[in-house]
Coordinates of C-alpha atoms and ligand atoms in Angstrom, one line a residue:
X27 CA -157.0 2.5 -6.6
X28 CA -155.9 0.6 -9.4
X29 CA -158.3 -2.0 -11.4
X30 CA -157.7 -4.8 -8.8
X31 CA -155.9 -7.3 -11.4
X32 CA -152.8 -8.8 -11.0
X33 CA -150.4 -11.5 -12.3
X34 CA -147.6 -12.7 -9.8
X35 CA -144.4 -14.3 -11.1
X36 CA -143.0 -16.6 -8.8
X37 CA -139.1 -16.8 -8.8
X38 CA -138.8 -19.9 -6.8
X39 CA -141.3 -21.8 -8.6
X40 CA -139.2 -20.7 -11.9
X41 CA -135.7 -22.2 -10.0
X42 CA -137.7 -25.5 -8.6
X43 CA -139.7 -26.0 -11.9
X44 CA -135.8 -26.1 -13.7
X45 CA -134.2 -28.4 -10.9
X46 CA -137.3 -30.4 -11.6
X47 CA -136.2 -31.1 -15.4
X48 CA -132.8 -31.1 -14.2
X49 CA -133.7 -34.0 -12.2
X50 CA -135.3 -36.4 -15.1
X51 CA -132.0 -35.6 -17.0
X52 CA -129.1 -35.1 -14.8
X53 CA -126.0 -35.8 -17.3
X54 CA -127.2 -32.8 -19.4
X55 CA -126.9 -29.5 -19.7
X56 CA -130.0 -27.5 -19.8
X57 CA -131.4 -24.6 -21.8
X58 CA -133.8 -22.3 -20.6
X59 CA -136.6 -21.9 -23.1
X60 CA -137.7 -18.1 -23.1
X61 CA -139.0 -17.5 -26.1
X62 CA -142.4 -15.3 -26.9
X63 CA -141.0 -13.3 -23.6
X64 CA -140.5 -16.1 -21.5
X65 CA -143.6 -17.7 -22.4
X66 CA -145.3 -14.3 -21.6
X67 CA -143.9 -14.1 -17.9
X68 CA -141.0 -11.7 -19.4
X69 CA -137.9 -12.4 -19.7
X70 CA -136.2 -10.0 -17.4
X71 CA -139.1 -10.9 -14.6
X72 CA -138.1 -15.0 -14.8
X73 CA -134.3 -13.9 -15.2
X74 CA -133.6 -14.3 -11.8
X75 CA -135.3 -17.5 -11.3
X76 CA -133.8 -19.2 -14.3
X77 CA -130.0 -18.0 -14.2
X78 CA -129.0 -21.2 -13.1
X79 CA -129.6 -22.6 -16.7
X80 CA -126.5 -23.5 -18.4
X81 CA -128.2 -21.3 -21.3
X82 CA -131.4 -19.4 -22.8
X83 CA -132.8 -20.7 -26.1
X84 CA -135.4 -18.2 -27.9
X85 CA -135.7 -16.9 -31.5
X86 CA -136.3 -13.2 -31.7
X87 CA -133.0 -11.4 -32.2
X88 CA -134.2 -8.6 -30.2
X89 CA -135.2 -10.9 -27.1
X90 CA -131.2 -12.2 -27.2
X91 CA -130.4 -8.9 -26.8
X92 CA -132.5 -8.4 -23.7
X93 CA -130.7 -11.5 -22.4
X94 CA -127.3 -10.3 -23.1
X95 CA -128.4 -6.8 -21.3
X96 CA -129.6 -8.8 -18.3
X97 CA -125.5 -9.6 -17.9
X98 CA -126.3 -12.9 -19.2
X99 CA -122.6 -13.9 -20.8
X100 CA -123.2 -17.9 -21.0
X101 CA -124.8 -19.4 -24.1
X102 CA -127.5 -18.2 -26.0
X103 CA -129.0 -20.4 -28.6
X104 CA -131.3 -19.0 -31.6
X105 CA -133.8 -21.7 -32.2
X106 CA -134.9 -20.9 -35.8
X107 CA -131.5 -19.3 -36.6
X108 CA -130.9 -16.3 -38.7
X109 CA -133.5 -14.8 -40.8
X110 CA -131.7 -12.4 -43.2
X111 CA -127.9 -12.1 -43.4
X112 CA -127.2 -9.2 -41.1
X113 CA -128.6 -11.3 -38.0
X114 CA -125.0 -12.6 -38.3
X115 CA -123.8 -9.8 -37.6
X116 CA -125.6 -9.4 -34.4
X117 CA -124.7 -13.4 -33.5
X118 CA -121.1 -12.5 -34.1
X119 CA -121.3 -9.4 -31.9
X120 CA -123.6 -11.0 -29.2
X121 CA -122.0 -14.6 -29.6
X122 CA -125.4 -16.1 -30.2
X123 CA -125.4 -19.8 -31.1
X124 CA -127.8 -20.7 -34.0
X125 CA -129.7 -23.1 -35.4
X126 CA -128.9 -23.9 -39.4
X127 CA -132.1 -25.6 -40.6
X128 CA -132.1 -24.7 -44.4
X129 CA -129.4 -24.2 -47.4
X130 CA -130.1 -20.6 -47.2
X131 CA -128.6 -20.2 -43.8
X132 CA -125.6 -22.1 -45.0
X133 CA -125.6 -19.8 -48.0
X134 CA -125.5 -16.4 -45.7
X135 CA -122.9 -18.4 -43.4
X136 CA -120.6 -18.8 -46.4
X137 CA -120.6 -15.0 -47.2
X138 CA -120.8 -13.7 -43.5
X139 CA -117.2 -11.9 -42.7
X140 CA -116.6 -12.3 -39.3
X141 CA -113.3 -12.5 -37.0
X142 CA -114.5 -15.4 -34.6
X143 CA -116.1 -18.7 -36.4
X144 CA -119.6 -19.6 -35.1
X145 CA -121.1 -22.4 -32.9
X146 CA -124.4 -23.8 -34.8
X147 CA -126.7 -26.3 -34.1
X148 CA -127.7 -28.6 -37.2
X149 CA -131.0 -29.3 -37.6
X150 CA -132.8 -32.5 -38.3
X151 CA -135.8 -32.7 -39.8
X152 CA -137.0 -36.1 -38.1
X153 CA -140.4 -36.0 -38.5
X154 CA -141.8 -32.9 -37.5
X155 CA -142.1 -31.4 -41.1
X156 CA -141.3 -27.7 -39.9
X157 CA -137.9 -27.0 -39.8
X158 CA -134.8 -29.3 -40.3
X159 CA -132.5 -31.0 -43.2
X160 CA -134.4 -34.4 -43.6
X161 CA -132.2 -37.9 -42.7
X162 CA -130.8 -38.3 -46.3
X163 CA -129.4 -35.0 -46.9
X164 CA -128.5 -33.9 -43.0
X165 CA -124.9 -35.2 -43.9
X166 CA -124.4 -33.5 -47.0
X167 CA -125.2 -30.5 -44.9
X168 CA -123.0 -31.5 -42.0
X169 CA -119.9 -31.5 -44.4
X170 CA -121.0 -28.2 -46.3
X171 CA -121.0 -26.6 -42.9
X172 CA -117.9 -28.3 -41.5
X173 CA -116.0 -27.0 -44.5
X174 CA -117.0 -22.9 -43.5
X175 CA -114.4 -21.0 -42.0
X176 CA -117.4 -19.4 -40.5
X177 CA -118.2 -22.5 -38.6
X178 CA -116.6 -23.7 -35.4
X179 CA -118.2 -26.3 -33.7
X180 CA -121.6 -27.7 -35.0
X181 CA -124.3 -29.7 -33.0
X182 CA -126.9 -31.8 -34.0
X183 CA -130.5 -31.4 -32.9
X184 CA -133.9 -32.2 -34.1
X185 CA -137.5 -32.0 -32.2
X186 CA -140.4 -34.2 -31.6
X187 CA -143.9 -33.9 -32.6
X188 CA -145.1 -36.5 -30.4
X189 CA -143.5 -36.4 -26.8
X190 CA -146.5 -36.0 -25.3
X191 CA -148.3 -38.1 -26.7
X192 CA -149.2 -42.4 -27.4
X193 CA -146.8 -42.1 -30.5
X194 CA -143.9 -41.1 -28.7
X195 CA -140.7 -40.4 -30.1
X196 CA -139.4 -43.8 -31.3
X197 CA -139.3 -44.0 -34.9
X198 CA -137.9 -39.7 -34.6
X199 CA -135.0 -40.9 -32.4
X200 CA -134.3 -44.2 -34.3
X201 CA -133.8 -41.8 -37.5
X202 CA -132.1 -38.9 -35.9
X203 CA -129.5 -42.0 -34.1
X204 CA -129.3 -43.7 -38.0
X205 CA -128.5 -40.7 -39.6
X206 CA -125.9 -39.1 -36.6
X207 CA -124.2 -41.9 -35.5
X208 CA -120.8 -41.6 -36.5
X209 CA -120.9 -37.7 -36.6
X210 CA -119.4 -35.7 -33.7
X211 CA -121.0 -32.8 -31.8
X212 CA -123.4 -32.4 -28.9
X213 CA -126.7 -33.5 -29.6
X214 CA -130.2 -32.3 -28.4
X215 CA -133.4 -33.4 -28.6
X216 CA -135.5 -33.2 -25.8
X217 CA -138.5 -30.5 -24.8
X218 CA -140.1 -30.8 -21.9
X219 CA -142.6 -33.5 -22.7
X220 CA -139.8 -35.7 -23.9
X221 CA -137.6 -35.0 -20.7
X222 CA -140.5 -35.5 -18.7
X223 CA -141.6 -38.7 -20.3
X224 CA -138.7 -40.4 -21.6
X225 CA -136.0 -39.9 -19.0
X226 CA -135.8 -43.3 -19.1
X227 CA -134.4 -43.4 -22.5
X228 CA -130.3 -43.2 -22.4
X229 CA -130.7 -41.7 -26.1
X230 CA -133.2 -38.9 -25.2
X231 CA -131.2 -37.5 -22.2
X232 CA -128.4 -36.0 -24.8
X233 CA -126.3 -33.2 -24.3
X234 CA -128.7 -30.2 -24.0
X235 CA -132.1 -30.8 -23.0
X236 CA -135.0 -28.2 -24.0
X237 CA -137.2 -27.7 -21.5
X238 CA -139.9 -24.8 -22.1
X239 CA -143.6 -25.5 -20.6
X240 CA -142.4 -27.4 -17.6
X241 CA -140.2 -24.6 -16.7
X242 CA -143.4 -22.5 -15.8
X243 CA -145.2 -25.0 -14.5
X244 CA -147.4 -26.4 -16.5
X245 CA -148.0 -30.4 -17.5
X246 CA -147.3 -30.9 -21.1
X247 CA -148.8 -33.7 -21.4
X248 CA -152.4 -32.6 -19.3
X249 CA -154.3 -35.0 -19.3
X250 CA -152.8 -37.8 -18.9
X251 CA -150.5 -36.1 -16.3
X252 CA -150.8 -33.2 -14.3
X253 CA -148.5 -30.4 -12.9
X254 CA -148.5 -32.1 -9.8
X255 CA -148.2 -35.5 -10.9
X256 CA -144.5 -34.2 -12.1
X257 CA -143.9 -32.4 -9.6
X258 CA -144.1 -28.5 -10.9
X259 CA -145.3 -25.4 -9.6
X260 CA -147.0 -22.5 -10.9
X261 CA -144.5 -19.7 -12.0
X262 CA -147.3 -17.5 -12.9
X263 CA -150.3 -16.8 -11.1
X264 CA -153.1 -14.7 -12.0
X265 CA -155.8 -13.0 -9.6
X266 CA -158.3 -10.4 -9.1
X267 CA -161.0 -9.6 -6.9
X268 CA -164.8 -9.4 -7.0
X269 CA -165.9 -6.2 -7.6
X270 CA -169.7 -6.6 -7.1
X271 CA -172.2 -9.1 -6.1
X272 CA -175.6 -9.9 -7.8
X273 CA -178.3 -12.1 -6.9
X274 CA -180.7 -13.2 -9.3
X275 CA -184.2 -15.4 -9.2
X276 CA -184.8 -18.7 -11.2
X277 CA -185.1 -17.7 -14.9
X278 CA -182.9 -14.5 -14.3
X279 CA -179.9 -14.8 -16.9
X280 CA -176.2 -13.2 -16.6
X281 CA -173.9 -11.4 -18.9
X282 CA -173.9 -10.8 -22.7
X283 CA -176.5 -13.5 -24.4
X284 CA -177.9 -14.7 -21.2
X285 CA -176.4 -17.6 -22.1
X286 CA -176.6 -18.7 -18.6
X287 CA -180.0 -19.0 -17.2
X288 CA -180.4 -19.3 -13.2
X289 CA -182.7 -22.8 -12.5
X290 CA -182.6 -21.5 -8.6
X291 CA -181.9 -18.4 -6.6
X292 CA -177.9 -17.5 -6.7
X293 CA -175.5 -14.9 -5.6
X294 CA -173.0 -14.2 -8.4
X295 CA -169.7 -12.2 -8.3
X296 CA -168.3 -9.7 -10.3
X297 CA -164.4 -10.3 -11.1
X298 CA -162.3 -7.7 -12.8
X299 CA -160.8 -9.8 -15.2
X300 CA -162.2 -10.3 -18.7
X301 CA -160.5 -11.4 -22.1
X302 CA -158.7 -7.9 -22.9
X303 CA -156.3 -9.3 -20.0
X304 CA -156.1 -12.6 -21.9
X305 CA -158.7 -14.9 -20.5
X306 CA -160.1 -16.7 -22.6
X307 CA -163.3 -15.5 -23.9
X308 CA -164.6 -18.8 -25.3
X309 CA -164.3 -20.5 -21.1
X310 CA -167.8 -21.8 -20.7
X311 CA -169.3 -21.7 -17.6
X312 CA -168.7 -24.1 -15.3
X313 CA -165.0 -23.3 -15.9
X314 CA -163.3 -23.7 -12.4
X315 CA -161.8 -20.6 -10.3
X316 CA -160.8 -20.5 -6.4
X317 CA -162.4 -17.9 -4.3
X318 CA -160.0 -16.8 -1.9
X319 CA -158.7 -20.3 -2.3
X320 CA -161.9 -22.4 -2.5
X321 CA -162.9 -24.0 -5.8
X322 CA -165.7 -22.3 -7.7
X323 CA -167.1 -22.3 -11.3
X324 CA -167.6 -19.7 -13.7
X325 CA -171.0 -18.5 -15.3
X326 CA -172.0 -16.9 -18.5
X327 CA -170.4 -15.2 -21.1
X328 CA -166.8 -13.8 -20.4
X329 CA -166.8 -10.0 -21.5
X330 CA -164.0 -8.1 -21.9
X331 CA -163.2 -6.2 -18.2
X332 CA -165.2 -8.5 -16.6
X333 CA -166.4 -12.4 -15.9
X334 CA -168.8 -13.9 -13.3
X335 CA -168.7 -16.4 -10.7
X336 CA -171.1 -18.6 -9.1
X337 CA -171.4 -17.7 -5.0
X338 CA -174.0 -19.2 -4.0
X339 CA -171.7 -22.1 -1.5
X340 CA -169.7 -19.4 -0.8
X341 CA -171.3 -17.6 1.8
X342 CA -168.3 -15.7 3.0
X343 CA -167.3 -14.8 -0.5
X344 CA -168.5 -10.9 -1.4
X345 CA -166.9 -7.6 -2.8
X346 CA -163.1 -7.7 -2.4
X347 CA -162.5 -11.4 -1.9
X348 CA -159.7 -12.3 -3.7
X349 CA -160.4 -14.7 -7.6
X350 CA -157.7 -16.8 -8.6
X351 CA -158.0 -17.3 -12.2
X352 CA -155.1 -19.6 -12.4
X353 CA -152.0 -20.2 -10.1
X354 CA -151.6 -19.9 -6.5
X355 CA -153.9 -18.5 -4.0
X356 CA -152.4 -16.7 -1.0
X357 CA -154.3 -19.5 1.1
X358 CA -152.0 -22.1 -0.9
X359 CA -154.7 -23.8 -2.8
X360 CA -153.6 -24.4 -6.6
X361 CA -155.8 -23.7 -9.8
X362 CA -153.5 -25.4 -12.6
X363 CA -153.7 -23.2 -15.9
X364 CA -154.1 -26.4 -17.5
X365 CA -157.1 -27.1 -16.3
X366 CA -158.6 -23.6 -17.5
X367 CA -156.9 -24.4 -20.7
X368 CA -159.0 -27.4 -21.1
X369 CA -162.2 -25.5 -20.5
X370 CA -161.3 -23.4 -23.1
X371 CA -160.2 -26.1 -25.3
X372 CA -156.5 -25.3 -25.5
X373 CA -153.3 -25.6 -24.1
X374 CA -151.8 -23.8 -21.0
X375 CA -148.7 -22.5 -23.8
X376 CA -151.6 -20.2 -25.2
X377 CA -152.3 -19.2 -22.1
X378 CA -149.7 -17.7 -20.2
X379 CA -148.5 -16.9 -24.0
X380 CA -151.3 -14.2 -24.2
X381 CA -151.5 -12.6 -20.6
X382 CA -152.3 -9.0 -21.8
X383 CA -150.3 -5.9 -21.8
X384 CA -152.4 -4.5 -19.5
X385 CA -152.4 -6.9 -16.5
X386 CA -149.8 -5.4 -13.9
X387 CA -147.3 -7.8 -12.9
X388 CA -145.0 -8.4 -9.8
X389 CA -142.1 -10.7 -9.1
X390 CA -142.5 -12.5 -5.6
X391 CA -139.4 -14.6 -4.4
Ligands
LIG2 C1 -140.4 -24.2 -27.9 C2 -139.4 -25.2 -28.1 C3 -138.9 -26.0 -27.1 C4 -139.6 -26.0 -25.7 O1 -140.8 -26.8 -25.8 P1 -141.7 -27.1 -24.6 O2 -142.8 -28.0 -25.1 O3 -142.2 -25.8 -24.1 O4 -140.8 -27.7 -23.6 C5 -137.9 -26.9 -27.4 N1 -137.3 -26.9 -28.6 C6 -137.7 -26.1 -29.6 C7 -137.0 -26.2 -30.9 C8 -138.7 -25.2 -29.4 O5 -139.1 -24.5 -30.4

């Protein structure tokens, strides 16, 4: 029998999740964002569920390719744009769309030979301080562009660092508007927080939204709002089972640096996931689970095949009931990654990001 471990990906949470953002924006068009491999789902196991995106956005050349073998023919837009000057090549072949962000890219642009002129996506650096032209010389770059046989259409975009947060987006969108307003092009600006939070805002909703996070499910701004609140499901859930049971004696300790200490007599379960499947090692105990779809808490240390569980008011709970260390349970019940995220003092992006190799995975409709 294999190590009993597994990660579900559920389709129809993937397809509800993007009707969901959909929703908070319905005058735009949406992409799909499935970069790091679909936000480590994989790309060709959330395929299905997301097809109904008017596009995928991602930035490894080699995951555009996966999307174009899926018999994905719509748009495909390169977030960070070309690295060197044969990606062009590839964008010309594949008809990726691609962000332009520096004057290098405009530099490769000008010498790429190729029969069909590209659609690009300006970028604005609004804010953000990562990629983008800045305000004063996004025009300059506008015109250089619009002057490339090489260039067809070109949209504008730009990205917040604050949609999920009390800052907001504000003083981003009133530069991105000043500096855009009388040049033509689709615009888009929105990830998920912003579409989430700002729907309300005539000038976020834009042509293309962005949404990534919400796509699979998870809040992105948790705290302040949960999954639920916004109405999103889990597309990824990840269980195992306990694989033995232990019961220790007041001043018996558990796992590597006994750095939990029993203050009463307690049963404790063995689960077969530890951080080589990409939990997170630093979870403290205390950090919730669901036990075949009741909420528990973790103890102690979590080692690397293996972490611990607290039983003791969980009577019915022994070897082979099932651990839900985030998602769905088959009861129903629903452990938000988010919430483990917080325990470990991250974000539920790092998470699903970094479900290991190893971890089997199925697709369930
Ligand atoms: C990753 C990314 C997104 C999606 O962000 P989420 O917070 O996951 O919705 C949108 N736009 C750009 C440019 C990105 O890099």
């Amino acid at each position: 029998m294999p190590r009993p471990l597994l990660a579900t990906i559920h389709i129809a949470a993937l397809r509800h999740n993007l009707a969901r953002a959909r929703q908070a924006a319905p005058d735009a068009q949406a992409w799909a964002v499935v970069k790091a491999n679909a936000y480590g789902h994989g790309i060709e196991r959330v395929f299905e569920g997301l097809r109904g995106a008017d596009g995928f956005a991602l930035l490894d050349l080699s995951e555009a390719e996966r999307v174009r073998a899926l018999g994905w023919r719509g748009p495909i837009l390169l977030l960070e744009g070309a690295f060197e000057a044969r990606d062009l090549e590839l964008c010309s072949r594949l008809h990726l769309w691609h962000t332009v962000h520096c004057d290098e890219q405009i530099d490769m642009l000008a010498l790429h030979k190729t029969h069909e002129p590209h659609r690009v996506f300006l970028k604005m650096n609004s804010g953000m301080n990562r990629l983008g032209f800045s305000p004063q010389r996004y025009r300059s770059a506008w015109t250089r562009l619009n002057a490339l046989p090489q260039v067809d259409e070109i949209s504008l975009i730009t990205h917040f660092s604050d949609a999920d947060g009390p800052k907001g987006i504000a003083a981003q969108m009133a530069l991105f508007e000043e500096a855009t307003r009388d040049l033509p092009g689709e615009r888009s600006v929105s990830n998920s927080a912003a579409t989430l939070r700002h729907a309300h805002d005539a000038a976020v909703k834009a042509d293309w939204i962005r949404p990534g996070i919400a796509v699979y499910g998870s809040a992105p701004d948790f705290p302040e709002h949960t999954a639920a609140h916004w109405g999103l499901q889990p597309a990824m859930s990840l269980n195992a089972k306990i694989i033995a049971v232990q019961h220790i004696e007041v001043g018996d300790s558990v796992g590597y640096g006994s750095s939990f200490v029993a203050d009463k007599p307690q049963r404790i379960g063995v689960v077969a996931c530890g951080y080589a499947d990409g939990y997170p090692r630093i979870c403290p105990t205390g950090t919730p689970v669901l036990v075949d779809g009741v909420r528990g808490r973790t103890v102690g240390r979590v080692s690397m095949d293996m972490l611990t569980v607290d039983l003791t008011n969980l009577p019915y709970a022994g070897v082979g009931s099932t651990v839900t260390l985030w998602g769905k349970a088959s009861e129903g019940t629903v452990l938000s990654i988010d919430e483990v995220a917080q325990a470990a003092g991250t974000v539920g992006y790092e998470l699903m990001c970094a479900l290991a190799q190893r971890v089997p995975v199925v697709v369930e409709d």
